[in-house]
Coordinates of C-alpha atoms in Angstrom, one line a residue:
M1 CA 192.5 58.7 128.5
K2 CA 191.8 56.0 125.8
K3 CA 192.5 53.2 128.3
I4 CA 190.0 54.6 130.8
N5 CA 187.3 54.8 128.0
W6 CA 187.8 51.2 127.1
A7 CA 187.5 50.1 130.7
L8 CA 184.2 51.9 131.1
I9 CA 182.9 50.3 127.9
I10 CA 183.8 46.8 129.1
I11 CA 182.2 47.4 132.5
F12 CA 179.0 48.8 131.0
S13 CA 178.7 45.8 128.6
M14 CA 179.0 43.4 131.4
V15 CA 176.2 45.1 133.4
L16 CA 173.9 44.9 130.3
A17 CA 174.7 41.2 129.8
C18 CA 173.9 40.3 133.4
G19 CA 170.4 41.8 133.0
K20 CA 169.5 40.0 129.8
K21 CA 167.2 36.9 130.0
Y22 CA 168.3 34.5 127.3
P23 CA 165.7 31.9 126.2
L24 CA 166.3 28.3 127.1
P25 CA 166.9 25.7 124.4
P26 CA 163.8 23.9 123.3
E27 CA 162.8 20.6 125.0
P28 CA 163.5 17.6 122.9
K29 CA 160.4 16.0 121.3
T30 CA 161.3 12.6 122.6
G31 CA 161.7 11.6 126.3
M32 CA 159.1 12.9 128.8
P33 CA 155.6 11.7 127.8
S34 CA 152.6 14.0 127.8
E35 CA 150.8 14.8 131.0
E36 CA 147.9 12.5 130.3
S37 CA 150.0 9.5 129.4
Y38 CA 150.6 6.5 131.8
L39 CA 153.9 4.8 132.5
V40 CA 154.3 1.2 133.8
V41 CA 155.6 1.1 137.3
S42 CA 158.3 -1.6 137.5
N43 CA 160.2 -3.3 140.3
T44 CA 157.3 -3.8 142.6
S45 CA 155.6 -7.0 143.7
W46 CA 153.0 -6.6 140.9
D47 CA 155.7 -7.7 138.5
F48 CA 155.9 -11.1 140.2
T49 CA 152.4 -11.7 141.5
R50 CA 150.4 -14.1 139.3
F51 CA 146.7 -15.0 139.4
T52 CA 144.7 -18.0 138.3
N53 CA 141.6 -16.4 136.8
L54 CA 141.3 -12.7 137.8
K55 CA 137.8 -11.3 137.5
D56 CA 137.8 -7.9 139.2
I57 CA 140.1 -5.3 140.7
I58 CA 139.1 -2.3 142.8
V59 CA 140.8 0.4 144.9
G60 CA 138.9 0.2 148.2
E61 CA 137.8 3.1 150.4
D62 CA 140.6 2.1 152.7
G63 CA 143.2 2.5 149.9
Y64 CA 144.0 -1.2 149.6
I65 CA 143.6 -3.0 146.3
Y66 CA 141.1 -5.9 146.3
I67 CA 141.3 -8.6 143.6
V68 CA 138.7 -11.3 142.9
D69 CA 140.6 -14.3 141.6
S70 CA 139.2 -17.8 141.1
S71 CA 137.5 -18.7 144.4
S72 CA 139.3 -16.0 146.4
L73 CA 139.2 -12.3 147.4
L74 CA 142.7 -11.1 148.0
K75 CA 143.9 -7.8 149.6
F76 CA 147.1 -6.0 148.5
N77 CA 148.9 -2.9 149.3
V78 CA 149.9 -0.3 146.7
Y79 CA 153.2 -2.0 146.1
G80 CA 151.6 -5.3 145.1
D81 CA 152.4 -7.1 148.4
L82 CA 149.7 -9.5 149.6
V83 CA 148.3 -8.2 152.9
D84 CA 145.5 -10.6 153.5
T85 CA 143.6 -13.5 151.9
F86 CA 140.1 -12.3 152.6
R87 CA 138.2 -15.4 151.5
T88 CA 139.1 -18.6 149.7
D89 CA 135.8 -20.5 149.6
L90 CA 133.7 -18.3 147.4
D91 CA 131.3 -19.7 144.8
I92 CA 132.4 -18.4 141.5
P93 CA 133.1 -14.8 142.6
V94 CA 133.1 -12.2 139.8
S95 CA 133.1 -8.7 141.4
C96 CA 133.5 -6.9 144.7
A97 CA 133.0 -3.5 146.3
Q98 CA 133.7 -1.6 149.5
D99 CA 131.5 1.0 151.2
I100 CA 132.7 4.0 153.3
S101 CA 132.3 2.0 156.5
R102 CA 134.9 -0.4 155.0
N103 CA 132.4 -3.3 154.7
I104 CA 133.1 -5.7 151.8
Y105 CA 130.6 -6.8 149.2
I106 CA 131.3 -9.9 147.2
L107 CA 129.2 -10.9 144.2
E108 CA 129.2 -14.7 143.9
Q109 CA 127.9 -15.8 140.5
G110 CA 127.6 -19.5 141.3
A111 CA 125.4 -18.9 144.4
K112 CA 123.5 -16.0 142.9
R113 CA 124.1 -13.9 146.0
I114 CA 125.9 -10.9 147.4
S115 CA 127.8 -11.7 150.6
V116 CA 128.6 -8.8 152.9
Y117 CA 131.4 -8.8 155.5
T118 CA 133.1 -6.3 157.9
R119 CA 136.7 -5.2 157.3
D120 CA 137.6 -7.8 159.9
K121 CA 136.0 -10.6 157.8
D122 CA 133.0 -11.0 160.1
F123 CA 129.9 -12.1 158.1
L124 CA 127.1 -9.5 158.2
Y125 CA 124.4 -10.7 155.8
E126 CA 123.7 -11.9 152.3
I127 CA 121.4 -10.8 149.5
Q128 CA 119.7 -13.3 147.4
D129 CA 116.8 -12.9 145.0
T130 CA 115.0 -15.5 142.9
T131 CA 114.9 -13.1 140.0
F132 CA 118.7 -12.9 139.6
G133 CA 120.0 -14.2 136.3
L134 CA 123.8 -13.9 135.8
L135 CA 125.3 -11.2 138.1
R136 CA 128.4 -9.6 136.7
G137 CA 129.2 -6.3 138.4
I138 CA 128.6 -4.6 141.8
S139 CA 129.2 -1.1 143.1
V140 CA 128.1 0.8 146.3
S141 CA 127.5 4.5 146.4
K142 CA 128.6 6.9 149.1
D143 CA 125.2 6.8 150.8
G144 CA 125.3 3.0 150.9
R145 CA 123.0 2.1 147.9
I146 CA 124.0 -1.2 146.3
F147 CA 123.9 -1.7 142.5
V148 CA 124.4 -4.9 140.4
S149 CA 124.4 -5.7 136.7
D150 CA 122.7 -8.8 135.4
S151 CA 124.1 -9.9 132.0
L152 CA 121.6 -12.7 131.5
K153 CA 118.5 -10.6 131.9
D154 CA 120.1 -7.4 130.7
L155 CA 119.3 -5.4 133.8
L156 CA 120.9 -2.8 136.0
L157 CA 119.4 -3.1 139.5
E158 CA 119.4 -1.5 142.9
V159 CA 119.2 -4.0 145.8
D160 CA 119.2 -4.1 149.5
S161 CA 119.1 -6.8 152.2
S162 CA 115.6 -7.9 151.0
G163 CA 116.6 -8.2 147.3
V164 CA 115.8 -6.1 144.2
I165 CA 114.2 -2.8 145.1
D166 CA 114.6 -0.8 141.8
T167 CA 115.4 -1.3 138.1
I168 CA 117.8 1.3 136.8
A169 CA 118.0 0.1 133.2
T170 CA 116.2 -2.5 131.2
P171 CA 116.9 -4.6 128.0
G172 CA 116.9 -2.7 124.7
S173 CA 119.0 -1.0 122.0
G174 CA 118.5 2.6 123.1
I175 CA 120.1 5.0 125.5
L176 CA 119.2 4.2 129.1
Q177 CA 119.0 0.5 128.2
V178 CA 121.6 -2.2 128.5
D179 CA 122.7 -5.3 126.6
D180 CA 125.0 -7.8 128.4
P181 CA 126.0 -5.2 131.1
M182 CA 129.3 -6.0 132.8
G183 CA 131.3 -3.7 135.2
I184 CA 129.6 -0.8 136.9
F185 CA 130.7 2.1 139.0
A186 CA 128.4 4.3 141.2
D187 CA 129.6 7.9 141.2
Q188 CA 127.3 9.8 143.6
E189 CA 129.2 13.1 143.4
R190 CA 128.1 13.4 139.7
N191 CA 124.7 11.6 140.2
R192 CA 125.5 8.8 137.8
I193 CA 126.1 5.1 137.7
L194 CA 128.4 4.1 134.9
V195 CA 127.8 0.8 133.1
A196 CA 129.9 -1.1 130.5
S197 CA 127.2 -2.3 128.1
M198 CA 129.2 -5.0 126.3
G199 CA 126.5 -6.0 123.8
H200 CA 126.0 -2.3 122.8
N201 CA 129.8 -1.6 122.5
W202 CA 129.2 1.5 124.5
V203 CA 129.4 2.8 128.1
E204 CA 126.5 4.7 129.6
G205 CA 126.2 7.0 132.6
I206 CA 122.7 6.9 134.0
S207 CA 121.4 9.2 136.7
L208 CA 121.1 7.8 140.2
T209 CA 118.0 9.9 140.7
E210 CA 114.6 9.7 139.0
P211 CA 113.5 10.5 136.4
R212 CA 116.4 8.7 134.8
Y213 CA 118.4 10.5 132.2
S214 CA 121.7 10.1 130.3
V215 CA 124.6 11.8 132.2
N216 CA 127.3 10.4 129.9
H217 CA 127.4 8.4 126.7
F218 CA 130.6 6.9 125.2
G219 CA 131.2 4.7 122.1
G220 CA 129.0 6.2 119.4
V221 CA 125.3 5.8 118.7
T222 CA 125.4 2.5 116.8
H223 CA 126.2 -1.0 118.2
S224 CA 128.9 -1.8 115.7
G225 CA 131.8 -0.5 117.9
G226 CA 135.2 0.2 116.5
S227 CA 138.9 0.7 117.2
D228 CA 139.1 4.5 116.7
E229 CA 139.6 6.7 119.7
G230 CA 136.4 6.9 121.8
F231 CA 134.9 3.7 120.4
F232 CA 134.9 0.2 122.0
L233 CA 134.8 -3.5 121.1
R234 CA 133.1 -5.3 124.0
P235 CA 133.9 -2.9 126.9
I236 CA 134.1 -5.0 130.1
D237 CA 134.7 -2.6 133.0
V238 CA 134.5 1.0 133.9
Y239 CA 135.9 3.1 136.8
A240 CA 136.0 6.8 137.8
D241 CA 138.3 8.9 140.0
T242 CA 137.3 11.8 142.3
S243 CA 138.0 14.4 139.6
G244 CA 135.4 12.7 137.3
Y245 CA 137.7 11.1 134.8
I246 CA 136.4 7.8 133.5
Y247 CA 138.4 4.7 132.6
V248 CA 137.1 2.0 130.4
A249 CA 138.6 -1.5 129.9
D250 CA 138.1 -2.0 126.2
Y251 CA 138.4 -5.8 126.0
D252 CA 138.6 -6.7 122.4
N253 CA 140.7 -3.6 121.6
Y254 CA 143.4 -4.6 124.1
R255 CA 143.4 -1.2 125.8
V256 CA 142.1 1.1 128.5
Q257 CA 140.6 4.4 127.4
K258 CA 140.4 7.5 129.6
F259 CA 137.7 10.2 129.2
N260 CA 136.9 13.4 131.1
S261 CA 133.6 14.0 132.9
D262 CA 132.1 15.5 129.7
S263 CA 132.7 12.2 127.8
I264 CA 135.6 13.7 125.8
F265 CA 138.4 11.2 125.0
I266 CA 141.8 11.9 126.7
V267 CA 144.2 9.0 126.1
A268 CA 144.3 5.3 125.3
V269 CA 146.8 2.8 126.9
Q270 CA 147.5 -0.2 124.7
F271 CA 148.4 -3.7 126.0
D272 CA 149.3 -7.0 124.5
E273 CA 146.6 -8.9 126.4
K274 CA 142.9 -8.2 126.9
P275 CA 142.1 -6.3 130.0
R276 CA 139.5 -7.8 132.3
S277 CA 139.2 -5.0 134.9
V278 CA 140.5 -1.5 135.6
A279 CA 140.8 0.5 138.8
V280 CA 142.4 3.8 139.7
S281 CA 143.5 5.7 142.9
K282 CA 141.1 8.4 144.0
D283 CA 143.3 11.1 142.5
G284 CA 143.8 9.3 139.2
K285 CA 147.5 9.2 139.6
Y286 CA 147.8 5.4 139.6
M287 CA 146.0 2.9 137.4
Y288 CA 145.7 -0.8 138.0
V289 CA 144.8 -3.0 135.0
G290 CA 143.8 -6.6 135.7
F291 CA 144.4 -9.4 133.1
K292 CA 143.7 -13.1 133.5
E293 CA 146.9 -13.9 135.3
K294 CA 148.5 -10.6 136.3
V295 CA 148.1 -7.0 137.2
I296 CA 150.0 -4.1 135.7
K297 CA 150.4 -0.9 137.7
L298 CA 150.7 2.4 135.8
K299 CA 151.5 5.9 136.9
K300 CA 150.6 9.3 135.4
P301 CA 153.9 11.1 134.9
E302 CA 154.6 14.3 136.7
I303 CA 154.8 17.5 134.7
P304 CA 158.5 18.4 134.4
E305 CA 159.6 21.7 135.9
Q306 CA 161.3 24.0 133.4
P307 CA 164.9 24.5 134.5
G308 CA 166.7 27.9 134.5
G309 CA 164.2 30.0 136.4
E310 CA 162.3 33.0 135.0
Q311 CA 162.5 33.6 131.3

């Protein structure tokens, strides 16, 4: 009788043990970075591709990466392989853009013009205006509106085939004004054009519609700048993904800073060289940072799945 009782007890205990959910051991604090961090993507052609005097980098509407370098516009795939040499005879090119029809816009500082080509490199037209000073950045909105920054005259302009048609921002020290404007990005979904105002040490998001108003403001309210999170020292370029996150190439701080659409700081990625330009894939998963002679590709790490099933 005693032997039967012990057997029942053992069987009953095993049944209870099978139904119990034991907690998993805690994840180590080191190892997987946070969701908002970025990791360098190695073993691609980007590791070996070198440039002479990189000025701008964008992710085109067609998904290819376009780079302005010296007198050339170069086209790469996402692995860093050179797909096409778009042009090699440009007059001091400094920036480029692509519209939804895949037309390419090249801003040539030396000639003070914007040259427009089809995706097949057929010339369409050029934009020249005697009022241009020193053109630095160009962006095209989804509806085909063309915007440029003029760092000599401290202006943010809208242009078309006839020249300047509207002034978005003028010189000055206040919000909605610019000082030495550099990279720009037209984000029509959020009714804003983002501009890196290098002389102000801040980045401004100005409405694309009138009356103009401040959609976003980054970098504090003074012009002194700084190295703390959310502040800049000579911001040189700005970009946005389709989720509204904003990326700023913070030149003299040797970093790229990321913000959400409400201007809240997310993360900073530090480098050992000064970034000249930044671009991201539409989903924000990949980031391309351009330096004088190289490009670094970074990836947002995946959120690790918790092993062990239900807890």
